[in-house]
Tab-separated table of C-alpha atoms in Angstrom:
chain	number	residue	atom	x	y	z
A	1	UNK	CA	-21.644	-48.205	32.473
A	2	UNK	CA	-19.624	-47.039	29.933
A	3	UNK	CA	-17.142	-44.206	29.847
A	4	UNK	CA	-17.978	-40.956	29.331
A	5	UNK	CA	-16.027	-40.057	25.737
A	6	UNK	CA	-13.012	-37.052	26.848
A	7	UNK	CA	-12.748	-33.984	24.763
A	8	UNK	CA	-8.493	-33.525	24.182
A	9	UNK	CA	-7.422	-30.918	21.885
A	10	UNK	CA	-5.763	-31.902	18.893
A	11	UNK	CA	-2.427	-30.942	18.303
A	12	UNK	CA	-1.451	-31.011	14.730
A	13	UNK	CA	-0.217	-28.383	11.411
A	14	UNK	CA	-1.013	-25.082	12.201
A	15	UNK	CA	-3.944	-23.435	10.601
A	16	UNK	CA	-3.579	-22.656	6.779
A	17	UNK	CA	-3.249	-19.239	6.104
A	18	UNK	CA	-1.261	-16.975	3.766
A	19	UNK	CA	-0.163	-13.094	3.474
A	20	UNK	CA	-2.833	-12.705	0.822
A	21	UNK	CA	-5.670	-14.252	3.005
A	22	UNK	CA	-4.466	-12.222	5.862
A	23	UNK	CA	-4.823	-9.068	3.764
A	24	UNK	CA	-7.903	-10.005	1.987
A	25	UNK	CA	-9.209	-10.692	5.676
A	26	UNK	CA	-8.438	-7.228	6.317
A	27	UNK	CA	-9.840	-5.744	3.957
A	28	UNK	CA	-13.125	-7.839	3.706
A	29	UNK	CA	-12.861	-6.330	7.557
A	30	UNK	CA	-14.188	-2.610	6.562
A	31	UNK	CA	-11.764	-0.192	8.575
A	32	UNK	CA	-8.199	-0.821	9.242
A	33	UNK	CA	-8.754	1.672	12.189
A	34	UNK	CA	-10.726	-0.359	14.023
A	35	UNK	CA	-9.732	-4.140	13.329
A	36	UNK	CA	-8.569	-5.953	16.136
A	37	UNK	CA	-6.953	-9.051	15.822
A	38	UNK	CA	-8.961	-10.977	17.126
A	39	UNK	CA	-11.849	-10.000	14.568
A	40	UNK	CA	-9.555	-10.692	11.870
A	41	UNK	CA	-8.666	-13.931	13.373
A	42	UNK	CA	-12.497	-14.761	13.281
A	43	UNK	CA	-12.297	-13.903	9.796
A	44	UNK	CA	-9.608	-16.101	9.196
A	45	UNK	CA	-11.707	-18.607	10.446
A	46	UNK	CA	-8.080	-19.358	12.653
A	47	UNK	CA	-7.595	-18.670	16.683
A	48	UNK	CA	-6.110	-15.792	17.989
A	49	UNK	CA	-3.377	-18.103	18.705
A	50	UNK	CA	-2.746	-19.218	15.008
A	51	UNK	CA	-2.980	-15.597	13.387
A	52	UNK	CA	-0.339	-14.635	15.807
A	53	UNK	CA	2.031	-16.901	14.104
A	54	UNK	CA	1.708	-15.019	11.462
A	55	UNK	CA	1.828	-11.503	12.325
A	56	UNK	CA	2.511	-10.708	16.175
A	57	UNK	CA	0.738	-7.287	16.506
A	58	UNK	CA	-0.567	-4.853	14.554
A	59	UNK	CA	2.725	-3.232	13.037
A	60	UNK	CA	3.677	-6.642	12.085
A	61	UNK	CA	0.176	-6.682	10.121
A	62	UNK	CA	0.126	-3.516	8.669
A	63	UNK	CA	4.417	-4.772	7.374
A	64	UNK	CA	2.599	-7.689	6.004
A	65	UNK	CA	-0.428	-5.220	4.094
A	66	UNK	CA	2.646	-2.957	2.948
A	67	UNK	CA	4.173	-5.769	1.385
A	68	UNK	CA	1.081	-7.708	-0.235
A	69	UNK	CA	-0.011	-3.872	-1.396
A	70	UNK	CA	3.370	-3.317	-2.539
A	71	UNK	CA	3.592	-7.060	-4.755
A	72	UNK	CA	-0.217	-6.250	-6.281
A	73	UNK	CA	0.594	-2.799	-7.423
A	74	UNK	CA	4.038	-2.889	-8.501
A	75	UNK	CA	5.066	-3.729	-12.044
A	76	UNK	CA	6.488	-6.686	-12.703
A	77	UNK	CA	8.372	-4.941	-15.310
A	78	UNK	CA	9.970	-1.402	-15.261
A	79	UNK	CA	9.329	1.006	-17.698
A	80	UNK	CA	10.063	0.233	-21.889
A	81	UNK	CA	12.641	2.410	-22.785
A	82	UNK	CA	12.931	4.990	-19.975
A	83	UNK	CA	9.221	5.803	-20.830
A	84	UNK	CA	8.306	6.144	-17.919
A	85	UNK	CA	4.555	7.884	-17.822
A	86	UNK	CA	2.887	5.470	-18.427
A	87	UNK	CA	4.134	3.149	-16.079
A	88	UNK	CA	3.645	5.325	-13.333
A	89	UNK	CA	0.683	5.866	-14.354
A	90	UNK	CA	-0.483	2.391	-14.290
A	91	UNK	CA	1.549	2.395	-10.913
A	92	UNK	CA	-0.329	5.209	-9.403
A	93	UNK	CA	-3.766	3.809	-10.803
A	94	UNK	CA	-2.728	1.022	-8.989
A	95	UNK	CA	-2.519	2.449	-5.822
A	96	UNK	CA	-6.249	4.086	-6.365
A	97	UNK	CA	-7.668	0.764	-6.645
A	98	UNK	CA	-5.715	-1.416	-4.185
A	99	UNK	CA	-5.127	1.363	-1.771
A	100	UNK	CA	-8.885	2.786	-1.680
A	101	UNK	CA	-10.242	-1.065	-1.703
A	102	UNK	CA	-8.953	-1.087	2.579
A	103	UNK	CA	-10.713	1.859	4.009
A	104	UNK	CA	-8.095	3.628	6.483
A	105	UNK	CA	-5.240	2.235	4.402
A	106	UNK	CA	-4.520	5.390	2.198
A	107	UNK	CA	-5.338	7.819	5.339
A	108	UNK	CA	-2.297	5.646	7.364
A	109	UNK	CA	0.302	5.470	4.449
A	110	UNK	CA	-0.559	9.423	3.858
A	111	UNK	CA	0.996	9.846	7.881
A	112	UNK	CA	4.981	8.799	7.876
A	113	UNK	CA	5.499	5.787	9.984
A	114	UNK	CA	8.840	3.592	10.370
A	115	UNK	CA	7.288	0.674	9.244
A	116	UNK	CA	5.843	2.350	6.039
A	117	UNK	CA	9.053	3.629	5.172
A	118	UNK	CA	10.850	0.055	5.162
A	119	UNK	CA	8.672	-1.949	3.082
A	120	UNK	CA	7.812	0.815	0.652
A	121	UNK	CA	11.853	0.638	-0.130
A	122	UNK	CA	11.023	-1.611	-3.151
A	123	UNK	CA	8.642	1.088	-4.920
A	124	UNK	CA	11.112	3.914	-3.973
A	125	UNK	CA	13.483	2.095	-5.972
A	126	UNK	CA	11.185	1.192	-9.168
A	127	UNK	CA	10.110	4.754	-9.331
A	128	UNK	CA	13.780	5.868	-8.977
A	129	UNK	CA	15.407	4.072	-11.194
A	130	UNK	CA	12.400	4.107	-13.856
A	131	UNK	CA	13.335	8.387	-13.776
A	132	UNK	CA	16.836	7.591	-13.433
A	133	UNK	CA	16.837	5.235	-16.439
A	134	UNK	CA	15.082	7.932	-18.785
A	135	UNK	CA	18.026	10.189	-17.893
A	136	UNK	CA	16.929	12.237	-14.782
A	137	UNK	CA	19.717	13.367	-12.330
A	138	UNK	CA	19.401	11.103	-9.202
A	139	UNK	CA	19.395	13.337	-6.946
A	140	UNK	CA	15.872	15.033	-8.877
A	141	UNK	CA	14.698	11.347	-9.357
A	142	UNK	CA	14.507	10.685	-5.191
A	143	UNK	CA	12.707	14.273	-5.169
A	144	UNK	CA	10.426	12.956	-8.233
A	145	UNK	CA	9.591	9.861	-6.010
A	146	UNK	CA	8.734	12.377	-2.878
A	147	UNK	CA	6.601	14.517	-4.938
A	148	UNK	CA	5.026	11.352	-6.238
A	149	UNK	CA	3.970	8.987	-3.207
A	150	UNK	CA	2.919	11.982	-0.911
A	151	UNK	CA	1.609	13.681	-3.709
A	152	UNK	CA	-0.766	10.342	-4.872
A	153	UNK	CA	-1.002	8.981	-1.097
A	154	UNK	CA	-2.583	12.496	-0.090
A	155	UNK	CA	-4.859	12.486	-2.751
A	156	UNK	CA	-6.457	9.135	-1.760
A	157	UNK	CA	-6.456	10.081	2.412
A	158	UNK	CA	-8.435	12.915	0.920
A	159	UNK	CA	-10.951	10.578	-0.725
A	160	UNK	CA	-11.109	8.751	2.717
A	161	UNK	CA	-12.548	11.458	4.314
A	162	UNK	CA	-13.399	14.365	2.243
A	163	UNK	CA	-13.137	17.665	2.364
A	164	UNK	CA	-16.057	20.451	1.405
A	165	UNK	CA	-13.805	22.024	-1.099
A	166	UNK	CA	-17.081	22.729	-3.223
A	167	UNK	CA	-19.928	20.806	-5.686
A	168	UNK	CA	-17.525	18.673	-8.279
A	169	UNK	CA	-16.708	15.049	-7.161
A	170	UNK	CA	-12.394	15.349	-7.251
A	171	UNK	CA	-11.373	12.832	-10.248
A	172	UNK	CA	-8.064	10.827	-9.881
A	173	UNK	CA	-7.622	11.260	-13.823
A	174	UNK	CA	-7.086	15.029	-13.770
A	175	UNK	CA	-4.905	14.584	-10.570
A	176	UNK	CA	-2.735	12.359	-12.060
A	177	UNK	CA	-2.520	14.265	-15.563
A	178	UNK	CA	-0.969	17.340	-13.837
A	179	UNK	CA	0.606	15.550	-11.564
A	180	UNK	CA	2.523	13.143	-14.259
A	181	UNK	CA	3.291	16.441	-16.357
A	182	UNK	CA	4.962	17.792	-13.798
A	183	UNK	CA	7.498	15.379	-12.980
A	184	UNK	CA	10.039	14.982	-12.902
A	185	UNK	CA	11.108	17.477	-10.592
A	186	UNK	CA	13.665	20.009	-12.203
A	187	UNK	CA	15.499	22.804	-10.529
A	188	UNK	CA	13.779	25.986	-10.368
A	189	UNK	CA	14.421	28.031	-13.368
A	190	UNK	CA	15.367	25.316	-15.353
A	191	UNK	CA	12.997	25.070	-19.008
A	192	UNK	CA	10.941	22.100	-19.472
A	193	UNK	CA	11.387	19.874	-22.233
């Protein structure tokens, strides 16, 4: 009679998996407010065991979206010549598209959370130095930044869930007009340029 054959587990390389799948994963997913890691270790195609490797709960996760949103939005370059508007405006357009594509995402960067404020460091300090560089005073470039992330992150939380604030669909382009021609922030009183 021959011998049954035995099932052993295999030990062996980890699964395969990078930041970028892990995000992608997510946001494949549908809601960051309801993803549990074990459904995004199913779509991993990984065990529980093997995504936990790679993040170890879910403020390890959302440090690891932060910093893959943070890489795909970001400029590789800063601003030409201290001109600045446009570059946060392709910065900021940015954020619509990346930010809006992971429903919940906006909505959780729009609330302030310790882990949101330590890997956003690296945009604080593009968007800084890019009003900083064209000659703004730093202390009016870290309130230019303020006015800018909570200003833009608010905006898209607000396209997350919407408010009845009457008939016209709100458009990011007129948003970000106003908002772009009125930074940077300048004392009160002081004349625009």
């Amino acid at each position: 009679m021959a011998d049954a054959p035995t099932t052993r587990s295999r030990r062996g390389r980890p699964a395969q998996i990078s930041r970028e799948q892990i995000v992608d994963a997510a946001i494949s997913a549908g809601n960051l407010d309801t993803l549990t890691m074990r459904e995004l270790a199913a779509r991993l195609g990984v065990t529980h065991a093997a995504l936990y490797r790679w993040v170890k709960n879910r403020d390890e996760l959302f440090d690891t979206i932060n910093e893959v949103m943070v890489e795909r939005i970001l400029p590789a370059e800063g601003p030409p010549d201290g001109d600045w508007r446009p570059w946060l405006a392709h910065l900021a357009w940015g954020m619509h598209d990346q930010f809006l594509a992971l429903p919940g995402y906006a909505t959780r960067i729009s609330r302030p959370h310790r882990h949101t404020t330590r890997t956003f460091g690296r945009l604080r300090g593009s968007v800084i130095t890019a009003f900083t560089d064209a000659g703004v005073p730093p202390d009016l470039a870290e309130q230019s930044w303020y006015i800018f992330i909570t200003s833009t992150a608010g905006w898209l939380a607000v396209q997350e869930h919407p408010l009845d604030l009457g008939d016209s669909t709100p458009r990011f382009d007129l948003f970000l007009d106003t908002l772009l021609r009125g930074l940077p922030a300048r004392e009160p009183g002081a004349e625009r340029r």
